[in-house]
Every structure is written in C-alpha cells, then in structure tokens.
Coordinates of C-alpha atoms in Angstrom, one line a residue:
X1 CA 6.2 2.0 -24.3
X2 CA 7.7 5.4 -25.0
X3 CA 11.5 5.7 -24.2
X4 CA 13.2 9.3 -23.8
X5 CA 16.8 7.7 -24.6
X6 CA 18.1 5.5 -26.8
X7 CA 19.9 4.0 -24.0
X8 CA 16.4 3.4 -22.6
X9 CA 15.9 0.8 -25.5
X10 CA 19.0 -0.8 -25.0
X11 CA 19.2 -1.6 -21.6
X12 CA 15.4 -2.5 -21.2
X13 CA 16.2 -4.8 -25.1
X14 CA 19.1 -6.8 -22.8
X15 CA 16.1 -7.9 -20.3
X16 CA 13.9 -8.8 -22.8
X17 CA 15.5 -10.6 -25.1
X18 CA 17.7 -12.8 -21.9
X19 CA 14.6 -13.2 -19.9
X20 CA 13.1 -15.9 -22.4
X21 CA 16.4 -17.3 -22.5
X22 CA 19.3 -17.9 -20.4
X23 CA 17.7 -15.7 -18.0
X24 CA 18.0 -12.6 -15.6
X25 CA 17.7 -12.5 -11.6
X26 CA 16.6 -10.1 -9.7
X27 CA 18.8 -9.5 -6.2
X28 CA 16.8 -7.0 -4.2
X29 CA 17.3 -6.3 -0.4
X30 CA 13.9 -5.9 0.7
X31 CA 10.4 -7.8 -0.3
X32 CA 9.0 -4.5 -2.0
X33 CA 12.5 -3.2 -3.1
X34 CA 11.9 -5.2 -7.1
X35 CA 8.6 -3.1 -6.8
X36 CA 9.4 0.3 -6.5
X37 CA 12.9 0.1 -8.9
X38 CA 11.4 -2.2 -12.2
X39 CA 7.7 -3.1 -11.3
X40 CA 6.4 -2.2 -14.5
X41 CA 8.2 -4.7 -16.1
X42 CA 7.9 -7.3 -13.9
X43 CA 5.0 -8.6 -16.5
X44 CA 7.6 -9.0 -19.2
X45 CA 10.4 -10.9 -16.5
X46 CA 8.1 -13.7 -15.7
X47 CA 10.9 -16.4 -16.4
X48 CA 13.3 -14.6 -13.8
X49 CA 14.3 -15.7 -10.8
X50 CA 14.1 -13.0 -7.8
X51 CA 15.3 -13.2 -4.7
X52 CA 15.2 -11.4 -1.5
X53 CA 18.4 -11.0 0.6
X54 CA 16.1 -10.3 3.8
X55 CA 12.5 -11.2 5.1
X56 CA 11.8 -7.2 5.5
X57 CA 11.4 -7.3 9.3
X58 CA 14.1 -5.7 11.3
X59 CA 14.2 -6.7 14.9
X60 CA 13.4 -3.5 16.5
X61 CA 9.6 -2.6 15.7
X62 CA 10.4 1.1 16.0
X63 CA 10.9 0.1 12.2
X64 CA 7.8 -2.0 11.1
X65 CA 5.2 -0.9 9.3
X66 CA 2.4 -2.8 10.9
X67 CA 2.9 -2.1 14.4
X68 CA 0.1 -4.3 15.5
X69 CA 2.0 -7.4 14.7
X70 CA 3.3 -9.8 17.7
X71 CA 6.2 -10.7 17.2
X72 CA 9.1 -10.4 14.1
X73 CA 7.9 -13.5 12.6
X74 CA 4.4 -12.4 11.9
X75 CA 5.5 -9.3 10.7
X76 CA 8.0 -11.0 9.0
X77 CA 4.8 -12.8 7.6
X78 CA 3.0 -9.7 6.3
X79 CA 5.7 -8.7 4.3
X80 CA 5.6 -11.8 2.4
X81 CA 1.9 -12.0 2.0
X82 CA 1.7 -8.4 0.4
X83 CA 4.9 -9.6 -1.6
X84 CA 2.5 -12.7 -2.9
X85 CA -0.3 -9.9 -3.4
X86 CA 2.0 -7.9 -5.9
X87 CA 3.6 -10.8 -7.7
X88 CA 0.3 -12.7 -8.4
X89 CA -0.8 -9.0 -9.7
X90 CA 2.2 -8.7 -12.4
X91 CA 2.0 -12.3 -13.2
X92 CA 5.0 -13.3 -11.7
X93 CA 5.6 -16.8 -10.9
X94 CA 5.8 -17.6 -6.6
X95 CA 8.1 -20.2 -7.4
X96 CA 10.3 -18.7 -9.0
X97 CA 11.1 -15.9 -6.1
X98 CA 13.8 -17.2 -3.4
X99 CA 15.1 -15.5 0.2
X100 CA 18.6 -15.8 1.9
X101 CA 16.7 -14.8 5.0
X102 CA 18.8 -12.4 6.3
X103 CA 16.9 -9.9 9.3
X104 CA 16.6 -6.7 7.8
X105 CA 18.8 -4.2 8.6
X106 CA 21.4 -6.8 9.0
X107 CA 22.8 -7.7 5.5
X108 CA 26.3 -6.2 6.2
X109 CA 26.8 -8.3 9.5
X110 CA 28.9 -10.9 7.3
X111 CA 29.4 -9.4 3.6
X112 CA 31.5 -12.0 2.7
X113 CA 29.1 -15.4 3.6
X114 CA 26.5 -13.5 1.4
X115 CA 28.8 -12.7 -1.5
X116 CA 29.7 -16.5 -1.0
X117 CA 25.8 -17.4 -1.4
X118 CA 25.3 -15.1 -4.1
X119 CA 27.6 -16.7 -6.0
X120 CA 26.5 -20.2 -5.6
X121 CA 23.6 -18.9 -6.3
X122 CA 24.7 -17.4 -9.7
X123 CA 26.9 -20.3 -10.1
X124 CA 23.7 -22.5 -10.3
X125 CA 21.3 -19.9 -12.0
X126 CA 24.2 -18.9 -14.6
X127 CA 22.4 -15.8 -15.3
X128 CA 23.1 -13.2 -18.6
X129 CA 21.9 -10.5 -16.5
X130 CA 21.5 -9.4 -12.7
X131 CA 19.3 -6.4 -11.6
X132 CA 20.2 -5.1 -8.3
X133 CA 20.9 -2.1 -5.9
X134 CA 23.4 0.9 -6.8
X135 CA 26.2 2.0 -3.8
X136 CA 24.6 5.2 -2.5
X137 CA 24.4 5.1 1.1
X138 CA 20.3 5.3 1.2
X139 CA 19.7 2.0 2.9
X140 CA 22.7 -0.5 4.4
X141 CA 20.9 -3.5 2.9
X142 CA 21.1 -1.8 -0.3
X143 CA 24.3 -1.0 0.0
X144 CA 25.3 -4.8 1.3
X145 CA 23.4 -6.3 -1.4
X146 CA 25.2 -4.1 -3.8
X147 CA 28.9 -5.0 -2.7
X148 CA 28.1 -9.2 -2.1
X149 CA 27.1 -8.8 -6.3
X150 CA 30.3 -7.4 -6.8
X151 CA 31.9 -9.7 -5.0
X152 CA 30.0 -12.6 -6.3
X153 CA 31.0 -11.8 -9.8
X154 CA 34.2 -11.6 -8.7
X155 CA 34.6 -15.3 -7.6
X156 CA 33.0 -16.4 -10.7
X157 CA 35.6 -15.0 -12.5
X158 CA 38.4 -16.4 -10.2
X159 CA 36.8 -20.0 -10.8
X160 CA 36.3 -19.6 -14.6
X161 CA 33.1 -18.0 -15.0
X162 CA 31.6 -15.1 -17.3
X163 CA 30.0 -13.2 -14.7
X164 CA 26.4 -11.8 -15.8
X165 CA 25.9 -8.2 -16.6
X166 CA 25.0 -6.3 -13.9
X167 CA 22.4 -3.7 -14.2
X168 CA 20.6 -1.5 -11.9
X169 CA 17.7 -0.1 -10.6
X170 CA 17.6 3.1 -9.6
X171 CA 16.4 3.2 -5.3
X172 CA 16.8 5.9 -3.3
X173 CA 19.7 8.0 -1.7
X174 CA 20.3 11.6 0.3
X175 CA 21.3 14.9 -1.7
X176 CA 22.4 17.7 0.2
X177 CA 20.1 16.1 2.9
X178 CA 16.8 15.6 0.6
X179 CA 15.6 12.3 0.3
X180 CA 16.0 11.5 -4.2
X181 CA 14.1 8.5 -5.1
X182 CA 14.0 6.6 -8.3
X183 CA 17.0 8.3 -9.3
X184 CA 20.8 7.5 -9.6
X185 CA 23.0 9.5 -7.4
X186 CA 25.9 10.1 -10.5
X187 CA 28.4 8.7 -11.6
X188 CA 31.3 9.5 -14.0
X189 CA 31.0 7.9 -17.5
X190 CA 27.4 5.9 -16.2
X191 CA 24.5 7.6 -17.6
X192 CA 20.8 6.0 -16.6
X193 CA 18.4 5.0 -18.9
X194 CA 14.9 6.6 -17.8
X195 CA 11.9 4.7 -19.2
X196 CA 9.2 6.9 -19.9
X197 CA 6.2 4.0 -18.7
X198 CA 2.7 4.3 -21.0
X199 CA -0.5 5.0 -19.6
X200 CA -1.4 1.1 -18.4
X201 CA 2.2 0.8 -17.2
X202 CA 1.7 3.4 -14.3
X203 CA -1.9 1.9 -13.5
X204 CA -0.1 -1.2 -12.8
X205 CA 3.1 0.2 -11.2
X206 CA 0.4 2.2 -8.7
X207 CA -1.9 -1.0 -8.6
X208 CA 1.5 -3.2 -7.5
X209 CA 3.1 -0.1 -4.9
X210 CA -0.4 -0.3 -3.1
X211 CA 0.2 -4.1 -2.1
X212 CA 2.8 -3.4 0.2
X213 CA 0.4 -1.3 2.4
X214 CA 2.6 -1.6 5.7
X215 CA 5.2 -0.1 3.4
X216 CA 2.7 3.1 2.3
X217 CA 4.6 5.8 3.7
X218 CA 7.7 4.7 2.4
X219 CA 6.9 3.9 -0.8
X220 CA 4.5 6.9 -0.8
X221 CA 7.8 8.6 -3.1
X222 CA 8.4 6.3 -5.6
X223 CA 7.8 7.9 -9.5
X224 CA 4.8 6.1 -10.6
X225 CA 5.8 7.4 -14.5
X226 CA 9.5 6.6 -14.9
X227 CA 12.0 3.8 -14.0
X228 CA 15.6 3.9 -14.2
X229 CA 17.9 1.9 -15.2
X230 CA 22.0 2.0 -15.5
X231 CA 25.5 -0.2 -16.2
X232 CA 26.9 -1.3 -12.4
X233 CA 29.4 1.3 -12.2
X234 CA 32.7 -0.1 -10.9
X235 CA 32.7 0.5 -7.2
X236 CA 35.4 1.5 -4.7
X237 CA 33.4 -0.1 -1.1
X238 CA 36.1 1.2 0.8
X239 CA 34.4 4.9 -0.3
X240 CA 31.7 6.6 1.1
X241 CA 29.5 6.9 -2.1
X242 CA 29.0 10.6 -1.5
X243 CA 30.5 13.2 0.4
X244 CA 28.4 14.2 3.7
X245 CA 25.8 12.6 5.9
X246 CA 24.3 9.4 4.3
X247 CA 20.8 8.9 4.3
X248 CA 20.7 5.4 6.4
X249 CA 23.1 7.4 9.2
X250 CA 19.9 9.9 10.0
X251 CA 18.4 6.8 11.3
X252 CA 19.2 4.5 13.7
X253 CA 19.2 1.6 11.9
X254 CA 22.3 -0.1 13.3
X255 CA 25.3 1.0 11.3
X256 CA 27.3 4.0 10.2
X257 CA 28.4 4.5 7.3
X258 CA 32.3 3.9 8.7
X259 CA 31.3 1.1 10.3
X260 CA 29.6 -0.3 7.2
X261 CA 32.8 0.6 5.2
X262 CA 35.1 -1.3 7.9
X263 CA 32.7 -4.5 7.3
X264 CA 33.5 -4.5 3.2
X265 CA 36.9 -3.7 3.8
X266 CA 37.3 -7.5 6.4
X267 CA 34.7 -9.3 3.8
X268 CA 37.1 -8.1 0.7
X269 CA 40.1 -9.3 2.5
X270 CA 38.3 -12.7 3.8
X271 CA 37.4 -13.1 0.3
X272 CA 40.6 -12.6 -1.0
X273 CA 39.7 -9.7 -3.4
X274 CA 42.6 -7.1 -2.7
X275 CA 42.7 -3.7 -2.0
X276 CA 40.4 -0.3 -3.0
X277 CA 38.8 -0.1 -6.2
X278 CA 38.4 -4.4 -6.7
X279 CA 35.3 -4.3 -8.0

C-alpha cells in the first residue's frame, strides 16, 4: 500500500496495530456508510466491532433506493442483505456487526438517549480506537452520529474512563453548493491523512461499493483510489459546520440544519455537558 503522507502511515498504523488487540469500532450512520469511508481496509479490521446507528430505511420511500419494496421493513431488509453481501466479501465477521435500530433519517430525534447507548456501548467494548462520521452538515445521521460520539466520550470521562481515540472517515459534505465526497470539509490544525489504495485495494473497494446496488447512484461518487482519514477535531454542535446552505437542507429529509442545532443544544444540557465548544 503506497501512502502520500506520513500521516497516512500513522493513522492507518493505530488501526492496525489496536485491531488485533484491545480493538477498534466502527460507528457509522448508515449500512453502506463503513463502505464508502474505510472499505479497503475492512480486510485488515476483521476483529472490530461495527455497528450501525440506523437500519438505512427512512420512512418516506421518496428516499429508498429500491422502490419496488412493500413496505419499510423489507426495504429495511435489503439493506441488510447487500450489507451481509459486502461484509462476507471483505471477510468481515456478521457477528461482529451490531444496530441501535434507529429509522433513518431520524438519529437526531433524541441525541442524548443515543449518546447514552453509545457509551454503554463503549463502556462494554472499551475500545482504543472509534472510526466514525466528521460534523459537516452532508447528512443529519452523520451529523447525529458524530455529536452522540462526542458525547459518549464525554460520559466516559465523567465516570472514570479513558475515552478511545476517535478518528474519522472522510463522507461527504456541500462546498459552495457542490456535492465533495471522500473528503474532509477543513478544519484548523486537523490535516487528513489520504491513503493512496494499491491496485487490488480499489478492485476490492469497487467489488464491495457494487453490493449496495439500491445505493448505486449515491455511492456512484465515492473515490475508488483514496480513503481519508483524520484526528476528531474538537467540535462546537451548537455551530453550523460551514457557513451557507448545508447539503442535507437541499433535501427534504426532515430537519434543518437550526433545527438539528436546537436538538444538540437540549441533548448537551439533558446530558449535563455545558455550554458551546464541550466537546
């Protein structure tokens, strides 16, 4: 594998060498999400733990990407059989994959009962490392899944704790109203590691993106070369993470972006974190 930073070596060393031992977990939003951010090394994570905060089906089937399905449920369905399909492709274990089984579209509806379940769940897992979602307004899961890791960590640390590293994968998000995928919108003092994949890395990465075939448009974007990686900033939730429209607001997907910054503002208060800037 040829890296094109020495940060690139690093960050990709820390999975390595914790995935063998006390272990990393993947958080991602979506069934399909772990794919498009870190699939090529999913072959190398085989003793991780990944889990899904949502099934992948929203409610309204404007959204679903096999429109031929009955109901939410059998949708719901697909998404985990073409999950299976890529896992069992990369070698990844299907017991070792979990779901809070949250509808998607709907992870912000109670930020602060899944940053309480994330933390159990890291309570009981007692990771070294968690790869999950940047803040960058492309998708509110993403962005729900993002804060309830912050916040999780947090409550380690208030019951005595070392909180895993967190490190991300890059996803998607709007610039000057183009869609950027499988990069990091920036961030001051937080450079990304891109890993340069070999030859039979992006085979595989294409082999694993063409699973999720109700997700082919979408998914249609993602850099079959390069994956990112990055250090979890620290986060102000009670910020929009760019100036401007946010990608998830050109949709109607349930939330604005003021209405998804009102729901971390109650969760951090519920959870007792304090004011801007906690994480």
């Amino acid at each position: 594998m040829e890296r094109d930073t020495a940060r690139g070596t690093e960050v990709v060393g820390w999975l390595r060498g914790a995935a063998p031992a006390t272990g990393v977990v993947i958080l991602a939003a979506h069934p399909d999400d772990e794919t498009a951010g870190l699939g090529a090394h999913l072959p190398e994570l085989t003793r991780a733990v990944l889990v899904h905060v949502t099934d992948g089906a929203p409610r309204d089937r404007r959204w679903w990407g096999a429109p031929h399905c009955a109901d939410r449920e059998t949708y719901a369905r697909v998404r985990r059989e073409e999950l299976a399909s890529a896992l069992a492709l990369a070698g990844f274990p299907s017991e070792q994959v979990r779901g809070l089984g949250l509808v998607d579209q709907e992870a912000s509806l109670d930020l602060a009962h899944l940053a309480r379940s994330i933390a159990d769940l890291l309570r009981e897992l007692r990771p070294d490392i968690v790869l999950t979602h940047p803040y960058e307004g492309g998708h509110p899961d993403h962005d729900g899944t993002a804060f309830a890791v912050h916040a999780a960590c947090r409550l380690l640390e208030r019951r005595g704790i070392r909180p895993p590293r967190l490190i991300e994968f890059a996803s998607y998000f709007s610039r000057g109203g183009e869609l950027v995928v499988g990069d990091f919108l920036p961030w001051p003092g937080s450079e990304p590691a891109a890993v340069v994949l070999s030859a039979d890395q992006r085979e595989l990465k294409a082999r694993l993106l063409a699973c999720f075939a109700s997700q082919r448009e979408t998914l249609a974007a993602v850099p079959r070369g390069v994956e990112r990686f990055r250090l979890a900033p620290r986060y102000d939730f009670t910020l929009p993470p760019h100036e401007g429209t946010l990608h998830y607001e050109r949709f109607d997907w349930g939330v604005t972006g003021a209405e998804w910054r009102r729901r971390a503002r109650e969760a951090a208060r519920e959870l007792g974190l304090g004011g801007a800037g906690w994480a």
